[in-house]
Amino acid sequence: MIINKPPMGWNTWNTFGQNISEDLILKMADLIVQSGLKDVGYEYVVIDDCWALKERDEQGRLVPDPAKFPHGMKYLADKIHAKGLKLGMYSCSGLMTCAKYPSSLDREWVDAQSFAEWDIDYLKYDFCFKPANRRADELYRTMGLALRNSGKDILFSACNWGYEDTQKWIKTTGANMWRSTEDIFDNWPKIKEILLKQLDLLQSGGKGCFNDMDMLVVGMHGKGNVGLGGCTDKEYRTHFAAWCLLQSPLMIGCDLSKIDQTSMELLKNKKLIEINQDELAAQSYFVSLRHALVSNEKLGLVRPLANGDLAIGLFNLTDDKRQLFTSLYDYGIKRGSGMTLELENCFTGEITRPDNDVIWVDLEAHDCVVYRAKIVKA
Ligand code: GLA
């Protein structure tokens, strides 16, 4: 599988954990279509951990739990495909999955064959219970090879949390995305931690194999499997904006049958999604912030876009209101060039130009602003 844009979809884990079923998957798939999420690009419906029986069958094959998936996986894949969506599944490279179901260690070839026969489009591959004498890169290379030789084009989503210096070898596995941090929880400290960790990994990722900052918690409001505390709407906005700016895959994790309007609108923000999906897939970089004590909790991040625009995100991760300044010089627009930026606010649609070659914003605690900036004559 070759991909040039971060995958978008929905995954069972964040809200439903082990409480998954065919009915749930079909219901969420219908909601992805009816709500318009499909129209803005969300396409993968991913069944995470806890789908299998604890024992393999007599041929050594994984068996979907018939109490949860009474018609099996091929039936479900056909139903999902008929809705214009794609089906994802989950396995693990260690001795068991994280929730202690059977995993694919030394069964990679037979399992890849099952996924292909079931017409699965995406495999998330986890890292729990890895034997100490085995190397992560070898385990992920084996499954990557098995998937590419399974006869079906299957997106390979590696999930070893950045352990064993993943960024140094992940592209040897043929993976299409790799989890660059540990698990997300639905609270601000976790979102901030993941975002800050990601900043050391900006040179990895990009076309073919994107840095995966983990599934979205937007709209969870403290409910469900990883709903540990919940976030404010402003924090969800900052979370989604950061994931879009840094080109993370966008896998929704909330219950789509209970989602509030504000969260739904955020997840469908076309301007942010366009930035996330931009085909140049360039690396993001920092701009320095002026007139402020510089710390990594006040961030200016930029990414060049394919049509010549810049995506600019100014983030206040501190617990206080802050004013952030950046100079046009730092975006490559020098005084005397005759050029300036026309800034389109991706949340409000408002268009402004910098005053005196400076972009400045007042941001509440945990807030951000993202602009799509056009380079125009001053
Ligand atoms: C790990 C992964 C999570 C999820 C669970 C399932 O913790 O990082 O994303 O898949 O396992 O058990």
Coordinates of C-alpha atoms and ligand atoms in Angstrom, one line a residue:
M1 CA 0.0 0.0 0.0
I2 CA 1.3 3.5 -0.9
I3 CA -0.3 6.5 0.8
N4 CA 0.4 10.2 0.3
K5 CA -2.0 11.6 2.9
P6 CA -2.7 10.8 6.5
P7 CA -5.5 8.2 6.9
M8 CA -8.8 9.4 8.4
G9 CA -11.5 7.3 10.1
W10 CA -13.0 6.1 13.3
N11 CA -11.7 3.5 15.8
T12 CA -13.5 1.5 18.6
W13 CA -10.9 1.7 21.3
N14 CA -11.2 5.2 22.9
T15 CA -14.8 4.9 23.8
F16 CA -15.8 1.2 23.6
G17 CA -12.8 -0.8 24.6
Q18 CA -13.9 -4.4 24.7
N19 CA -17.6 -3.6 24.2
I20 CA -17.6 -4.0 20.5
S21 CA -19.8 -5.8 18.0
E22 CA -21.0 -6.0 14.5
D23 CA -24.0 -3.9 15.4
L24 CA -21.8 -1.2 16.8
I25 CA -19.5 -1.1 13.8
L26 CA -22.4 -0.9 11.4
K27 CA -24.1 1.8 13.4
M28 CA -21.0 3.9 13.6
A29 CA -20.4 3.4 9.8
D30 CA -23.9 4.6 9.1
L31 CA -23.3 7.7 11.3
I32 CA -20.1 8.4 9.5
V33 CA -22.0 8.5 6.2
Q34 CA -25.2 10.3 7.5
S35 CA -23.3 13.0 9.5
G36 CA -21.2 14.0 6.5
L37 CA -17.9 12.8 8.1
K38 CA -17.4 10.6 5.0
D39 CA -17.8 13.5 2.7
V40 CA -14.9 15.4 4.4
G41 CA -12.6 12.3 4.2
Y42 CA -13.2 9.9 7.1
E43 CA -13.2 6.5 5.5
Y44 CA -11.6 3.8 7.7
V45 CA -13.8 2.1 10.4
V46 CA -11.3 0.3 12.6
I47 CA -12.1 -2.6 15.0
D48 CA -9.4 -2.4 17.7
D49 CA -8.5 -5.0 20.3
C50 CA -10.9 -7.6 21.8
W51 CA -12.5 -8.9 18.6
A52 CA -11.2 -12.5 18.6
L53 CA -11.9 -15.6 20.5
K54 CA -9.1 -16.4 23.0
E55 CA -8.3 -19.7 21.2
R56 CA -7.3 -20.1 17.5
D57 CA -9.1 -22.7 15.4
E58 CA -7.8 -26.2 14.5
Q59 CA -5.9 -24.7 11.5
G60 CA -4.2 -22.2 13.8
R61 CA -6.3 -19.3 12.5
L62 CA -7.7 -16.4 14.4
V63 CA -11.4 -16.6 15.0
P64 CA -13.7 -13.6 15.4
D65 CA -15.8 -13.9 18.5
P66 CA -19.2 -15.1 17.2
A67 CA -21.0 -13.5 20.1
K68 CA -19.7 -10.1 18.9
F69 CA -19.4 -10.7 15.2
P70 CA -22.0 -13.4 14.4
H71 CA -21.5 -13.2 10.6
G72 CA -17.7 -13.1 10.6
M73 CA -15.5 -10.5 9.2
K74 CA -15.9 -10.9 5.5
Y75 CA -19.6 -10.2 5.9
L76 CA -18.9 -7.1 7.8
A77 CA -16.2 -5.9 5.3
D78 CA -18.8 -6.4 2.5
K79 CA -21.3 -4.3 4.4
I80 CA -18.8 -1.6 5.2
H81 CA -17.6 -1.5 1.6
A82 CA -21.2 -1.2 0.4
K83 CA -21.4 2.1 2.4
G84 CA -18.3 3.4 0.5
L85 CA -16.1 2.9 3.6
K86 CA -13.2 0.7 4.5
L87 CA -12.7 -1.8 7.3
G88 CA -9.7 -1.9 9.7
M89 CA -8.7 -4.5 12.2
Y90 CA -6.1 -5.0 14.9
S91 CA -3.5 -7.5 16.0
C92 CA -0.3 -7.4 18.0
S93 CA 3.4 -8.3 17.5
G94 CA 3.9 -9.7 21.0
L95 CA 2.8 -12.8 22.8
M96 CA -0.7 -11.4 23.4
T97 CA -2.6 -8.3 22.5
C98 CA -2.7 -5.6 25.1
A99 CA -6.1 -6.8 26.4
K100 CA -4.8 -10.4 26.4
Y101 CA -6.3 -11.8 23.2
P102 CA -4.3 -13.9 20.8
S103 CA -1.7 -12.0 18.8
S104 CA 0.3 -12.6 15.6
L105 CA 3.8 -13.3 16.9
D106 CA 5.2 -16.0 14.7
R107 CA 1.8 -16.4 13.0
E108 CA 2.2 -13.3 10.8
W109 CA 1.8 -15.2 7.5
V110 CA -1.4 -17.1 8.4
D111 CA -2.9 -14.0 10.0
A112 CA -2.1 -11.8 7.1
Q113 CA -3.8 -14.4 4.9
S114 CA -6.9 -14.3 7.1
F115 CA -7.1 -10.5 6.9
A116 CA -6.8 -10.6 3.2
E117 CA -9.5 -13.3 2.9
W118 CA -11.8 -11.2 5.0
D119 CA -11.1 -8.3 2.7
I120 CA -9.7 -6.1 5.4
D121 CA -8.3 -2.7 4.3
Y122 CA -6.2 -1.7 7.3
L123 CA -4.2 -3.4 10.1
K124 CA -3.2 -1.7 13.3
Y125 CA -0.3 -3.7 14.8
D126 CA 0.4 -3.3 18.5
F127 CA 3.4 -4.0 20.8
C128 CA 2.3 -5.5 24.1
F129 CA 4.0 -8.5 25.6
K130 CA 6.9 -8.4 23.2
P131 CA 9.5 -11.1 24.2
A132 CA 12.7 -9.5 25.4
N133 CA 14.8 -11.6 23.0
R134 CA 13.0 -10.3 19.9
R135 CA 13.6 -7.0 18.1
A136 CA 10.8 -4.6 17.3
D137 CA 12.1 -3.8 13.8
E138 CA 12.2 -7.5 12.8
L139 CA 8.6 -8.1 14.1
Y140 CA 7.2 -5.2 12.2
R141 CA 9.2 -6.0 9.0
T142 CA 7.8 -9.6 9.1
M143 CA 4.2 -8.4 9.3
G144 CA 4.7 -5.7 6.7
L145 CA 6.1 -8.3 4.3
A146 CA 3.3 -10.7 5.0
L147 CA 0.7 -8.0 4.4
R148 CA 2.2 -6.9 1.1
N149 CA 2.2 -10.5 0.0
S150 CA -1.3 -11.3 1.1
G151 CA -2.9 -10.6 -2.2
K152 CA -4.9 -7.6 -0.8
D153 CA -3.8 -4.0 -0.5
I154 CA -3.8 -3.5 3.3
L155 CA -2.7 -0.2 5.1
F156 CA -0.2 -1.1 7.8
S157 CA -0.6 1.0 10.9
A158 CA 2.4 0.2 13.3
C159 CA 1.7 0.9 16.9
N160 CA 4.8 0.4 19.1
W161 CA 4.6 3.8 20.8
G162 CA 8.0 5.0 19.6
Y163 CA 9.8 2.4 21.6
E164 CA 13.2 1.1 20.5
D165 CA 13.8 4.3 18.4
T166 CA 11.0 3.5 16.0
Q167 CA 11.7 6.5 13.8
K168 CA 15.1 5.0 12.9
W169 CA 13.8 1.8 11.3
I170 CA 10.0 2.2 10.7
K171 CA 10.5 2.9 7.0
T172 CA 12.3 -0.5 6.6
T173 CA 9.0 -2.2 7.5
G174 CA 6.8 -0.6 4.8
A175 CA 4.5 0.8 7.5
N176 CA 2.2 3.6 6.4
M177 CA 1.9 5.2 9.8
W178 CA 3.6 4.7 13.1
R179 CA 2.5 5.6 16.6
S180 CA 5.1 8.0 17.8
T181 CA 3.9 8.3 21.5
E182 CA 2.2 6.3 24.2
D183 CA -1.6 6.1 24.5
I184 CA -3.7 9.2 24.5
F185 CA -6.3 9.8 27.3
D186 CA -9.1 12.3 27.2
N187 CA -7.5 15.0 29.2
W188 CA -5.4 18.1 28.7
P189 CA -2.1 16.9 30.3
K190 CA -2.0 13.9 27.9
I191 CA -2.7 16.0 24.8
K192 CA 0.0 18.5 25.8
E193 CA 2.5 15.7 26.6
I194 CA 1.9 14.0 23.2
L195 CA 2.2 17.3 21.3
L196 CA 5.4 18.2 23.1
K197 CA 6.9 14.8 22.4
Q198 CA 6.0 15.0 18.8
L199 CA 8.1 18.1 18.4
D200 CA 11.3 16.1 18.5
L201 CA 10.1 13.9 15.7
L202 CA 9.1 16.4 13.0
Q203 CA 11.8 15.2 10.7
S204 CA 10.2 11.7 10.6
G205 CA 6.9 11.0 8.9
G206 CA 5.6 12.5 5.8
K207 CA 4.5 10.8 2.6
G208 CA 4.3 7.1 2.7
C209 CA 4.6 6.8 6.5
F210 CA 3.0 9.4 8.7
N211 CA 3.7 10.1 12.4
D212 CA 0.6 8.9 14.3
M213 CA -0.1 11.0 17.4
D214 CA -2.9 8.5 18.4
M215 CA -6.6 8.6 18.0
L216 CA -8.6 11.7 18.6
V217 CA -10.5 12.3 21.9
V218 CA -12.6 15.2 20.5
G219 CA -16.2 14.9 21.7
M220 CA -15.5 12.2 24.4
H221 CA -16.1 14.6 27.3
G222 CA -14.7 12.2 29.9
K223 CA -16.9 9.2 28.8
G224 CA -15.7 5.8 27.6
N225 CA -12.6 3.6 27.8
V226 CA -10.0 6.4 27.8
G227 CA -12.3 9.2 29.0
L228 CA -10.1 10.0 31.9
G229 CA -11.2 13.5 32.9
G230 CA -12.4 15.1 29.7
C231 CA -11.4 18.3 28.0
T232 CA -13.0 21.7 27.4
D233 CA -14.1 22.6 23.9
K234 CA -11.1 24.9 23.6
E235 CA -8.8 22.1 24.5
Y236 CA -10.4 19.8 21.9
R237 CA -9.9 22.6 19.4
T238 CA -6.2 22.8 20.2
H239 CA -5.9 19.0 20.1
F240 CA -7.5 18.8 16.6
A241 CA -5.7 21.8 15.2
A242 CA -2.3 20.3 16.4
W243 CA -3.0 16.9 14.9
C244 CA -4.1 18.5 11.6
L245 CA -1.1 20.9 11.4
L246 CA 1.4 18.1 12.2
Q247 CA -0.2 15.7 9.6
S248 CA -1.2 13.0 12.1
P249 CA -3.7 10.4 10.9
L250 CA -7.2 11.5 12.1
M251 CA -9.0 8.6 13.7
I252 CA -12.1 9.7 15.6
G253 CA -12.5 8.0 19.0
C254 CA -15.8 9.3 20.4
D255 CA -19.3 7.7 20.3
L256 CA -20.8 9.2 17.1
S257 CA -24.3 8.5 18.3
K258 CA -23.8 10.9 21.3
I259 CA -21.5 13.5 19.8
D260 CA -22.3 17.2 20.5
Q261 CA -22.7 19.7 17.7
T262 CA -19.5 21.7 18.5
S263 CA -17.3 18.6 18.4
M264 CA -18.9 17.4 15.2
E265 CA -18.3 20.8 13.5
L266 CA -14.7 20.7 14.7
L267 CA -14.1 17.2 13.3
K268 CA -15.6 18.4 10.0
N269 CA -13.5 21.7 9.8
K270 CA -12.6 21.6 6.1
K271 CA -9.9 24.2 6.4
L272 CA -8.0 22.2 9.0
I273 CA -8.6 18.9 7.1
E274 CA -7.2 20.5 3.9
I275 CA -4.1 21.4 5.8
N276 CA -3.9 17.8 7.3
Q277 CA -4.3 16.3 3.9
D278 CA -2.1 18.7 1.9
E279 CA -0.4 16.7 -0.8
L280 CA 3.1 18.3 -0.4
A281 CA 3.3 16.6 3.0
A282 CA 6.2 18.9 3.9
Q283 CA 7.9 18.9 7.3
S284 CA 6.7 21.3 9.9
Y285 CA 9.1 23.8 11.5
F286 CA 9.2 26.2 14.4
V287 CA 9.1 30.0 14.1
S288 CA 10.5 31.9 17.0
L289 CA 8.2 33.9 19.2
R290 CA 9.1 37.5 19.9
H291 CA 8.5 39.7 23.0
A292 CA 7.8 36.8 25.2
L293 CA 9.8 34.5 27.4
V294 CA 10.3 31.6 24.9
S295 CA 9.5 28.3 26.3
N296 CA 8.3 25.1 24.6
E297 CA 4.8 25.8 26.0
K298 CA 4.3 28.7 23.6
L299 CA 4.7 27.4 20.1
G300 CA 4.8 28.7 16.6
L301 CA 4.6 25.9 14.1
V302 CA 4.5 26.3 10.3
R303 CA 4.1 23.9 7.4
P304 CA 4.5 24.9 3.7
L305 CA 1.5 23.8 1.6
A306 CA 1.4 22.5 -2.0
N307 CA -0.2 25.6 -3.5
G308 CA 2.4 28.0 -2.0
D309 CA 0.4 28.9 1.1
L310 CA 1.7 28.4 4.6
A311 CA -0.2 26.7 7.5
I312 CA 0.6 28.6 10.7
G313 CA -0.3 27.5 14.2
L314 CA 0.3 29.6 17.3
F315 CA -0.3 27.6 20.5
N316 CA -0.5 28.7 24.1
L317 CA 0.0 25.5 26.1
T318 CA 0.5 27.4 29.3
D319 CA -2.1 27.7 32.0
D320 CA -2.4 31.5 31.7
K321 CA -3.5 33.9 29.1
R322 CA -0.6 34.9 26.8
Q323 CA 0.2 37.2 23.9
L324 CA 2.2 35.6 21.1
F325 CA 4.2 37.5 18.5
T326 CA 5.9 36.3 15.4
S327 CA 7.7 38.4 12.7
L328 CA 7.1 38.0 9.0
Y329 CA 10.9 37.7 8.6
D330 CA 10.6 34.3 10.2
Y331 CA 8.3 33.1 7.5
G332 CA 10.7 34.1 4.7
I333 CA 9.0 37.5 4.1
K334 CA 11.6 40.2 4.5
R335 CA 11.0 43.9 4.8
G336 CA 11.3 45.4 1.3
S337 CA 10.3 42.2 -0.5
G338 CA 7.0 43.9 -1.3
M339 CA 5.1 40.9 0.0
T340 CA 3.0 40.2 3.0
L341 CA 0.7 37.5 4.3
E342 CA -3.1 37.3 4.0
L343 CA -4.2 35.3 7.1
E344 CA -7.3 33.2 7.0
N345 CA -8.3 32.1 10.5
C346 CA -9.2 28.4 10.1
F347 CA -11.8 28.5 12.9
T348 CA -13.6 31.7 12.1
G349 CA -12.9 32.3 8.4
E350 CA -11.9 35.9 9.2
I351 CA -9.2 37.3 6.9
T352 CA -6.6 39.8 8.3
R353 CA -3.1 41.1 7.4
P354 CA -0.3 41.5 9.9
D355 CA 0.3 44.9 11.4
N356 CA 3.8 46.3 10.9
D357 CA 5.1 42.9 9.7
V358 CA 4.2 41.2 12.9
I359 CA 1.5 38.6 13.6
W360 CA 0.3 38.9 17.2
V361 CA -2.4 37.1 19.0
D362 CA -3.9 37.0 22.5
L363 CA -4.6 33.5 23.5
E364 CA -6.4 32.1 26.5
A365 CA -4.8 29.2 28.4
H366 CA -4.6 26.0 26.2
D367 CA -5.9 27.9 23.2
C368 CA -4.5 28.3 19.7
V369 CA -5.0 29.9 16.4
V370 CA -4.4 28.3 13.0
Y371 CA -4.1 30.4 9.8
R372 CA -3.9 29.4 6.2
A373 CA -1.6 32.2 5.0
K374 CA -1.5 33.3 1.4
I375 CA 1.6 35.2 0.2
V376 CA 0.3 38.4 -1.4
K377 CA 1.6 41.8 -2.6
A378 CA 1.9 44.3 0.4
Ligands
GLA1 C1 -2.5 -0.3 23.2 C2 -2.6 0.7 22.0 C3 -4.0 1.3 22.1 C4 -5.1 0.2 22.0 C5 -4.9 -0.8 23.1 C6 -5.8 -2.0 22.9 O1 -2.5 0.3 24.4 O2 -1.6 1.6 22.1 O3 -4.1 2.2 21.0 O4 -5.0 -0.4 20.7 O5 -3.5 -1.3 23.1 O6 -5.6 -3.0 23.9

